[in-house]
Coordinates of C-alpha atoms in Angstrom, one line a residue:
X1 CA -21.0 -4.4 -18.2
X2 CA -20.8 -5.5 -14.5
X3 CA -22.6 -3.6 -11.8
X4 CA -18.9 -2.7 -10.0
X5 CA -17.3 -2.0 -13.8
X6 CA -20.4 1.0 -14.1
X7 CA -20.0 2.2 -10.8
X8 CA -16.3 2.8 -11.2
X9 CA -16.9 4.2 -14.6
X10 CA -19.3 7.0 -13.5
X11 CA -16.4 7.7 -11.0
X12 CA -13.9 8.5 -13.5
X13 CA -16.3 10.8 -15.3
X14 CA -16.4 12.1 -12.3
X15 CA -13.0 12.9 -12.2
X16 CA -13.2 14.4 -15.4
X17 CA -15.7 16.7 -14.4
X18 CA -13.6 18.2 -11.7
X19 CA -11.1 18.7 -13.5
X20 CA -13.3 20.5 -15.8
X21 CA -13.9 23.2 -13.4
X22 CA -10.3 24.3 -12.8
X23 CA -9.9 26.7 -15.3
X24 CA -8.4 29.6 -13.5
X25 CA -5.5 26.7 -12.1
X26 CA -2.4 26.7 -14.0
X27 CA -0.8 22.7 -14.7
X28 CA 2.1 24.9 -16.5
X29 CA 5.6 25.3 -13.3
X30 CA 6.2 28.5 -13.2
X31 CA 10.4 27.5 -12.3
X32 CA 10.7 24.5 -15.0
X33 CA 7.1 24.8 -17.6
X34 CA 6.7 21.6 -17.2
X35 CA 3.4 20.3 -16.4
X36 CA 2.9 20.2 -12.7
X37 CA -0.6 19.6 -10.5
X38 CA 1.3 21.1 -7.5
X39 CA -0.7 24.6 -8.3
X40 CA -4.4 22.7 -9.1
X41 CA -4.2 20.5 -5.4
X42 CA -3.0 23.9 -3.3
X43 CA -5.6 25.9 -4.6
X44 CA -8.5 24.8 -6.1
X45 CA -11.3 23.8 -3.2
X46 CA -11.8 20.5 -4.8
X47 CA -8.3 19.8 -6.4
X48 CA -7.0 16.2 -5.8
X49 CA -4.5 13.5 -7.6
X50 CA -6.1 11.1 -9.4
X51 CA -4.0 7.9 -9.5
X52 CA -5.6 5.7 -12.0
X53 CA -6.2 2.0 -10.7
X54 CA -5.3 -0.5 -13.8
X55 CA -5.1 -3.9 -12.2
X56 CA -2.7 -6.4 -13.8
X57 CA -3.0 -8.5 -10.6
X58 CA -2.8 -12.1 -11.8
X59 CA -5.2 -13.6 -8.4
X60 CA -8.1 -11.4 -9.6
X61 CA -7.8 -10.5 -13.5
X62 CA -7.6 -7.3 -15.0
X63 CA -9.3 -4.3 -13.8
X64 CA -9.7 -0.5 -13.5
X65 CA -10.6 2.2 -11.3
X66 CA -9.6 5.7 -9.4
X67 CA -8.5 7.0 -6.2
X68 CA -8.2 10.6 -5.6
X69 CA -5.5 11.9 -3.2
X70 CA -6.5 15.3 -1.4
X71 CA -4.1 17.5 0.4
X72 CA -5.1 19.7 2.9
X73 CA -3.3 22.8 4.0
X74 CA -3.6 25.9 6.2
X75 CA -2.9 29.2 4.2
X76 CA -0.2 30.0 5.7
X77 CA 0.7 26.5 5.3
X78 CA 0.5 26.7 1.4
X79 CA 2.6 30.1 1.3
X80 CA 5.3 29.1 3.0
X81 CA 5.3 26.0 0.4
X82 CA 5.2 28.1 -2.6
X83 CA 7.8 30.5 -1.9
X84 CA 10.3 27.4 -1.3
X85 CA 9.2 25.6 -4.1
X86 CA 9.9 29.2 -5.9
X87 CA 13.5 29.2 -4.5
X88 CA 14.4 25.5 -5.7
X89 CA 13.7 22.7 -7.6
X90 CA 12.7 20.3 -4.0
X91 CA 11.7 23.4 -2.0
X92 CA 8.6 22.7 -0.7
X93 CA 9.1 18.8 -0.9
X94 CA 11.3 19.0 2.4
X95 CA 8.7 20.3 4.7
X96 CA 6.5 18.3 7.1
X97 CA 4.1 16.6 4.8
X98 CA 0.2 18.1 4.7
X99 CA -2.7 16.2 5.5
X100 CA -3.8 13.5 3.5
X101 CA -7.2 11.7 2.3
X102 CA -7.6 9.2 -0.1
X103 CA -11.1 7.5 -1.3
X104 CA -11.8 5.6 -4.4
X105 CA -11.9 2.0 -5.5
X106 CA -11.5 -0.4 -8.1
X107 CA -13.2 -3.5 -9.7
X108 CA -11.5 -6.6 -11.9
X109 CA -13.2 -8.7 -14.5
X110 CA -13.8 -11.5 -12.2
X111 CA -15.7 -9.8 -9.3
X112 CA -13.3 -8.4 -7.3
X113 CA -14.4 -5.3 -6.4
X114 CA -13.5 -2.5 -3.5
X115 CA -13.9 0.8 -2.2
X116 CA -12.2 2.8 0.2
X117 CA -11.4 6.1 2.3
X118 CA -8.2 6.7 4.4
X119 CA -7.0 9.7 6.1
X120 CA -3.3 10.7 7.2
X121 CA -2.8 13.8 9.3
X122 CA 0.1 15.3 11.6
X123 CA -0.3 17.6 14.8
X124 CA 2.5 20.1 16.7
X125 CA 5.2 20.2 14.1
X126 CA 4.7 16.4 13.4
X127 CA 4.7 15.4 17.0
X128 CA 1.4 13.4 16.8
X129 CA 0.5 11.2 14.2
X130 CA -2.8 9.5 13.2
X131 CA -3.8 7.6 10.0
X132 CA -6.8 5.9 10.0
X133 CA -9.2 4.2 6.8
X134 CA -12.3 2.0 6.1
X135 CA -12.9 0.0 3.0
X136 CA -15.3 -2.9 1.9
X137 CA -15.8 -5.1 -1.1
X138 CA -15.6 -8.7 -2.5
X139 CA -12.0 -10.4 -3.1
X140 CA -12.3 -13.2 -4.9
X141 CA -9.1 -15.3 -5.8
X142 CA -6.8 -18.3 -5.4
X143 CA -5.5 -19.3 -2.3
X144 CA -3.0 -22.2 -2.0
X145 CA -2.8 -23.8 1.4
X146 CA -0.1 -26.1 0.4
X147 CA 1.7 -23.6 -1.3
X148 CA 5.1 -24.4 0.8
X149 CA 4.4 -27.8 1.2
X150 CA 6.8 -29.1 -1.6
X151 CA 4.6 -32.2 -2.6
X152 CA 2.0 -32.3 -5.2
X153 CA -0.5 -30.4 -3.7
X154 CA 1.9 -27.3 -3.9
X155 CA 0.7 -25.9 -6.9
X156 CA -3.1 -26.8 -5.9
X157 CA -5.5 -23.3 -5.3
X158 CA -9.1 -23.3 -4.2
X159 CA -11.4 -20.3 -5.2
X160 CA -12.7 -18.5 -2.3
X161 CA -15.1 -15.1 -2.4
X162 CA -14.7 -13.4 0.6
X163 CA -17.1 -10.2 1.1
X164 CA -17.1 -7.7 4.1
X165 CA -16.2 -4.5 5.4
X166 CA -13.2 -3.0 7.7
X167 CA -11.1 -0.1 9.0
X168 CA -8.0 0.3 10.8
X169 CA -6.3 2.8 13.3
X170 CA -2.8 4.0 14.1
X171 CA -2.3 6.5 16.6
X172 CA 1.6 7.5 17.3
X173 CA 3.5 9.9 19.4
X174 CA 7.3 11.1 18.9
X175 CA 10.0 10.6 21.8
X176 CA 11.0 13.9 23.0
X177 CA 13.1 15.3 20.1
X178 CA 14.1 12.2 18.3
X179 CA 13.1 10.1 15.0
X180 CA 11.8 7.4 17.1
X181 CA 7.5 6.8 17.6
X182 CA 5.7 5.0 20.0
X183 CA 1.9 4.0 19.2
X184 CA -1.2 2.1 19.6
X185 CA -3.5 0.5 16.9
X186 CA -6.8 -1.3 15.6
X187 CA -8.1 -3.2 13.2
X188 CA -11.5 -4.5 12.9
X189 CA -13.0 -6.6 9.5
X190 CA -16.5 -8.3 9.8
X191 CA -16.2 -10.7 6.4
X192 CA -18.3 -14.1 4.9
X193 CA -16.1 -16.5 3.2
X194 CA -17.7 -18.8 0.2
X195 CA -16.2 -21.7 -1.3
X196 CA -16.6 -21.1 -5.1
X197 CA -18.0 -23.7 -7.4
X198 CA -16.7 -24.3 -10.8
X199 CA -18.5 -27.0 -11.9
X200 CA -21.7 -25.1 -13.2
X201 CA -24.1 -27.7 -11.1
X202 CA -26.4 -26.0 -8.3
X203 CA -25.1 -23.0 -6.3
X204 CA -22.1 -21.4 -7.8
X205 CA -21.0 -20.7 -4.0
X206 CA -20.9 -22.3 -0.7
X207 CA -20.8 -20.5 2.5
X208 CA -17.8 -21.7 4.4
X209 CA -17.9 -19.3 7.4
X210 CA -19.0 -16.0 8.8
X211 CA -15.9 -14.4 10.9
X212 CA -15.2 -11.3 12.8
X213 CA -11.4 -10.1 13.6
X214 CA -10.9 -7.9 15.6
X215 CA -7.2 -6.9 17.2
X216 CA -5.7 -4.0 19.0
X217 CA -1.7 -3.8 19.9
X218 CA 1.2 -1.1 20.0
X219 CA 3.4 0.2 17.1
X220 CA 7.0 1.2 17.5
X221 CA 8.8 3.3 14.7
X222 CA 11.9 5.2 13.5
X223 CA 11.8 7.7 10.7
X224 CA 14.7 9.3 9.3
X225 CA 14.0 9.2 5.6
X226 CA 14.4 13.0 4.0
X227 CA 10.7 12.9 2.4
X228 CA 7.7 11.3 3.4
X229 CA 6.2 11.0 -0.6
X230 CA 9.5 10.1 -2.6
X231 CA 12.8 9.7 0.2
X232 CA 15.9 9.5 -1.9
X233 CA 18.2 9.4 1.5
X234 CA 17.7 8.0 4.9
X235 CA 15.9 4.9 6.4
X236 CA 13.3 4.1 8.8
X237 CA 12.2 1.6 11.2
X238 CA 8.6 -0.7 11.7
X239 CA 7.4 -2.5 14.5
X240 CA 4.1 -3.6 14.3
X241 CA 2.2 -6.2 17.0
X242 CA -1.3 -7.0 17.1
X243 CA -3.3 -9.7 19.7
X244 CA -7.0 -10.6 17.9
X245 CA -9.3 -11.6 21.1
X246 CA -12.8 -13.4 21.7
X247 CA -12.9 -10.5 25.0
X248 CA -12.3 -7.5 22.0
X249 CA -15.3 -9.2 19.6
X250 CA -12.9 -11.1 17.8
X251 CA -13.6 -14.5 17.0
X252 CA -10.7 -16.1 16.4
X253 CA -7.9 -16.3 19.3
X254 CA -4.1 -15.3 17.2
X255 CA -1.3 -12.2 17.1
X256 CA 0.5 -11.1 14.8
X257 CA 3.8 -9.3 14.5
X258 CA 5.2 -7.1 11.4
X259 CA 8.8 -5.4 11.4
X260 CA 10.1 -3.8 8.2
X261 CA 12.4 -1.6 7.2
X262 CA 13.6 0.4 4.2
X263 CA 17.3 2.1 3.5
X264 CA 17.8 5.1 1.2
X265 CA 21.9 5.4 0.1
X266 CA 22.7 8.3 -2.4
X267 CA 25.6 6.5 -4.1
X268 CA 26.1 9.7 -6.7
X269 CA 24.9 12.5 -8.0
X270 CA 21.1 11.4 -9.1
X271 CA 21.5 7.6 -8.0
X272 CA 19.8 6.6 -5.1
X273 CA 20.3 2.6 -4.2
X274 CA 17.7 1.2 -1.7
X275 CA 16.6 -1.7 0.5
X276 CA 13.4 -3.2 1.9
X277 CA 13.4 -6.1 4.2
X278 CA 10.0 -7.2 5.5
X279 CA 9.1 -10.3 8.3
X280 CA 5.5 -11.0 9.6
X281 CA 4.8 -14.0 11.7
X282 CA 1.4 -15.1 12.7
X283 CA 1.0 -17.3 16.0
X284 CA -2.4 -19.2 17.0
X285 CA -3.9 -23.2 19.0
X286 CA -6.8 -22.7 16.5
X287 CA -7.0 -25.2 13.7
X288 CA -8.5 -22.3 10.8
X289 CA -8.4 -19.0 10.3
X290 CA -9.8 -16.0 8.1
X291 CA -7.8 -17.1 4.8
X292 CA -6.9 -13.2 4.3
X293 CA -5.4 -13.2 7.9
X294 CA -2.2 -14.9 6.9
X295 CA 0.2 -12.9 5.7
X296 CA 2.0 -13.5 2.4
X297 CA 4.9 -12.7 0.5
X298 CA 4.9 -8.8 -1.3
X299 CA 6.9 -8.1 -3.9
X300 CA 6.1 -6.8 -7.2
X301 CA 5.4 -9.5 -9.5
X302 CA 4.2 -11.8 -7.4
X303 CA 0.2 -13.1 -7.1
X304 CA -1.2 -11.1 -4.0
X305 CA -2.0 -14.6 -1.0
X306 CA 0.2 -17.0 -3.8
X307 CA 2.4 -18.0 -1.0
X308 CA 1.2 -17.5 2.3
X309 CA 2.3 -18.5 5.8
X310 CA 2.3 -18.4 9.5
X311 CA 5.7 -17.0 8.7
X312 CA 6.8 -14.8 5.5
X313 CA 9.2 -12.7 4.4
X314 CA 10.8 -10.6 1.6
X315 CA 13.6 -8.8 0.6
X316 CA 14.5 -6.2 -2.1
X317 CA 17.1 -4.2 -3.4
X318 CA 16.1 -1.0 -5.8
X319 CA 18.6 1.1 -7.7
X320 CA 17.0 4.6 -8.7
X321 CA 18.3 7.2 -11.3
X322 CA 16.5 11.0 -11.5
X323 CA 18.1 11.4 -15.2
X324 CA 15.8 14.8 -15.2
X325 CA 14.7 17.1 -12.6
X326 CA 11.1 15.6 -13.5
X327 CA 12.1 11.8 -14.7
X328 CA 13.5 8.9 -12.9
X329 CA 13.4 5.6 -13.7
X330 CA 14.6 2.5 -11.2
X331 CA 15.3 -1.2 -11.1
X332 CA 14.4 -3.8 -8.7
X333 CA 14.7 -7.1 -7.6
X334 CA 14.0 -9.1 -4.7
X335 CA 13.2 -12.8 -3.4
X336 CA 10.6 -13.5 -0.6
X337 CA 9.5 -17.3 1.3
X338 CA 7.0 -18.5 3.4
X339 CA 6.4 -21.5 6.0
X340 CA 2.9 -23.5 6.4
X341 CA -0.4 -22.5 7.3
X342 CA -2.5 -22.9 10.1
X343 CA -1.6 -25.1 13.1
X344 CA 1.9 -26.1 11.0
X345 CA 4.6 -27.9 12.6
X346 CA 7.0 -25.6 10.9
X347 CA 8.7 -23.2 12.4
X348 CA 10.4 -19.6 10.7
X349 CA 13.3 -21.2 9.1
X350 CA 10.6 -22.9 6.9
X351 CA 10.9 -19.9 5.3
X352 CA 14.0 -20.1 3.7
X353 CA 13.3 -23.8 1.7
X354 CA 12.2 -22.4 -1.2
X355 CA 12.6 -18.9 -1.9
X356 CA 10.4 -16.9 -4.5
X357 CA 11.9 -14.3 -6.4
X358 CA 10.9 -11.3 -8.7
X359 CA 12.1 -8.1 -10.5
X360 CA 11.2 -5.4 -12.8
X361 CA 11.7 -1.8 -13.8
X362 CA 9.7 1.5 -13.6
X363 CA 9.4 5.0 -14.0
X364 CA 8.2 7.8 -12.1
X365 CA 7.4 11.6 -12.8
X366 CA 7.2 14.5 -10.4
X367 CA 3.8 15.7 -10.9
X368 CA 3.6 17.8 -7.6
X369 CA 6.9 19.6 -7.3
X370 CA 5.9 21.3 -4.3
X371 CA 5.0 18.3 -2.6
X372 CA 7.2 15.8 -3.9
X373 CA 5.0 14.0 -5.1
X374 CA 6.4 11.5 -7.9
X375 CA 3.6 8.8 -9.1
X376 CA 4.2 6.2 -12.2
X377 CA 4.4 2.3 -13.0
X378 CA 6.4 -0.2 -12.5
X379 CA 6.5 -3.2 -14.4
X380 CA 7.1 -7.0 -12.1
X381 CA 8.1 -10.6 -12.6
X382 CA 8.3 -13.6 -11.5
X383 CA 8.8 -16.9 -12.0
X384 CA 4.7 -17.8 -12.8
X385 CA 3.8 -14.2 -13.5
X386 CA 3.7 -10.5 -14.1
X387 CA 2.1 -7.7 -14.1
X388 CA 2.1 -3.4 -13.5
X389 CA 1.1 -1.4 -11.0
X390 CA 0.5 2.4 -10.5
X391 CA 2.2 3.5 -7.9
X392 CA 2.8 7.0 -5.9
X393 CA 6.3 6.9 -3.9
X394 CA 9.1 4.3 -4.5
X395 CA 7.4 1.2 -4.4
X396 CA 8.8 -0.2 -1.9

């Protein structure tokens, strides 16, 4: 057994053991009987979700792990949650979310290995908003520079390992009374990239570079969705834009821009039918770059960096159906494209050449009524592949 398959094993006996000392916590409702972790995560000291990591993901193999989700709540805060969730079904889920910290990680059967800690938190009714998380590990996959080329180096990948460490920082503040935010952010990743070798003759790896990225930039964003764990109605707004700087400890010179946006429609009783849409662009004079800092195309189904680009995009469509107060199961469906990489000639419209698509179907059960909190799998495909994914939320 690999050194990251142990370590993640002793953290799911972990797991086990904490559950192990929650005997005084009910997992019974007390409104439907149905078994519910709402109770063990309000009030046990050490109660958290443990979303299971199985990785399908067809750029790194299978693999398993754990990340726990902790809420944190004032007592007052967890009161007034209770007696809501007391009165009706999605009570408590329509308050302003609690706290949140998440920490785990996750290895595959070809090395790929990570670990992580991220924290989410609100301040004066939701007015102030801050998420922030570190991780490190080693990725190692395909990447496929001429993925959009449409020659016969198209379907051509090179194995690279990149190892390092990183974080990130959002910071957001809400516009008077409205739904709109207005933010600053940072990311920082310090990372060695190695040219795998495959032929089983001297090193198996070749150093290929040792970068630092660092970037700072503003956020923008609208929220009007009517949860922050499952929404089943509303829509919201993303504007993210980043500039990476030798002057910040960076050493690349590039920026990089983000807007995405999701729509929730109730279209009848228990039938939900949403939208994603997702651009990034990535602008830059310099010949190479970090191979992770290109953005790529993200939908379910498709290989995470399989088609990457100074330019991507995707687009979905998800139709969701709560045939129980605790069960709901959804289909989805999208296509996604990307232009070049690196100092292409080609501009956005690239994009749109050769679109990718994918689909699938999942399920999801409410396993913190209080909360909202509604975490399952969906099941992805595509044209080359597929896979599943645990997933807390929508998915999208």
């Amino acid at each position: 057994m690999s050194k990251p398959i142990r370590h993640f094993s002793c953290l799911l006996a972990l797991t086990g053991s904490v559950f192990n000392t929650a005997h005084a916590v009910s997992f019974t409702d007390p409104v439907d009987g149905m078994f519910d972790m709402g109770e063990y995560l309000a009030e046990n000291a050490y109660g958290f979700l443990p979303i299971p990591v199985i990785i399908t993901e067809p750029a790194v193999g299978y693999g398993l792990g754990v990340i726990g989700m902790f809420l944190h709540e004032t007592e007052e805060q967890k009161e007034k949650r209770r007696k809501l969730a007391m009165e009706s079904i999605d009570g408590g889920a329509q308050l302003i979310p609690p706290a949140v910290t998440v920490a785990g990680g996750a290895a595959t059967e070809n090395g790929t290995w990570f670990a992580l800690l991220g924290h989410r938190r609100v301040w004066k009714q939701d007015s102030i908003r801050y998420m922030g998380g570190v991780g490190f590990g080693t990725a190692i996959m395909e990447f496929y520079p001429f993925s959009n080329s449409g020659g016969p180096l198209q379907d051509v990948g090179v194995e690279l390992e990149t190892e390092g460490f990183g974080g990130m920082q959002k910071l957001q503040f809400r516009i008077a009374d409205t739904k709109l935010f207005l933010g600053v952010q940072q990311f920082y990743a310090d990372s060695e990239v190695r040219l795998k070798n495959n032929t089983g003759i001297g090193s198996d790896s070749f150093t290929l570079a040792e970068t630092r990225s660092s970037g700072l930039g503003f956020n923008l964003e609208y929220d009007a969705k009517n949860s922050f764990f499952y929404p089943t109605a509303g829509w919201d707004f993303v504007a993210e834009y980043l500039w990476y700087r030798e002057g910040i400890g960076s050493d690349n010179d590039y920026e990089t821009f983000l807007a995405s946006s999701t729509a929730y429609v109730p279209i009848a009783t228990n039938w939900t039918l949403a939208f994603a849409v997702e651009y990034n662009s990535l602008t830059t004079d310099e010949t190479t770059l970090p191979p992770l800092a290109y953005p790529d195309i993200s939908l379910r189904g498709i290989p995470v960096n399989r088609y990457q680009g100074n330019y991507t995009s995707s687009y979905q469509t998800q139709v969701m159906w709560q045939f129980t107060p605790r069960w709901s199961m959804s289909l989805f469906g999208g296509v996604g494209g990307n232009s070049g990489v690196g100092r292409s000639n080609e501009g956005a419209s690239a994009m749109f050449d050769d679109m990718k698509w994918a689909y699938g179907t999942g399920f999801r059960y409410l396993i913190a009524r209080r909360y909202g909190v509604h975490m399952g799998m969906d099941f992805g495909f595509s044209e080359e592949d597929s896979a599943f994914y645990f997933n807390v939320g929508t998915g999208l």
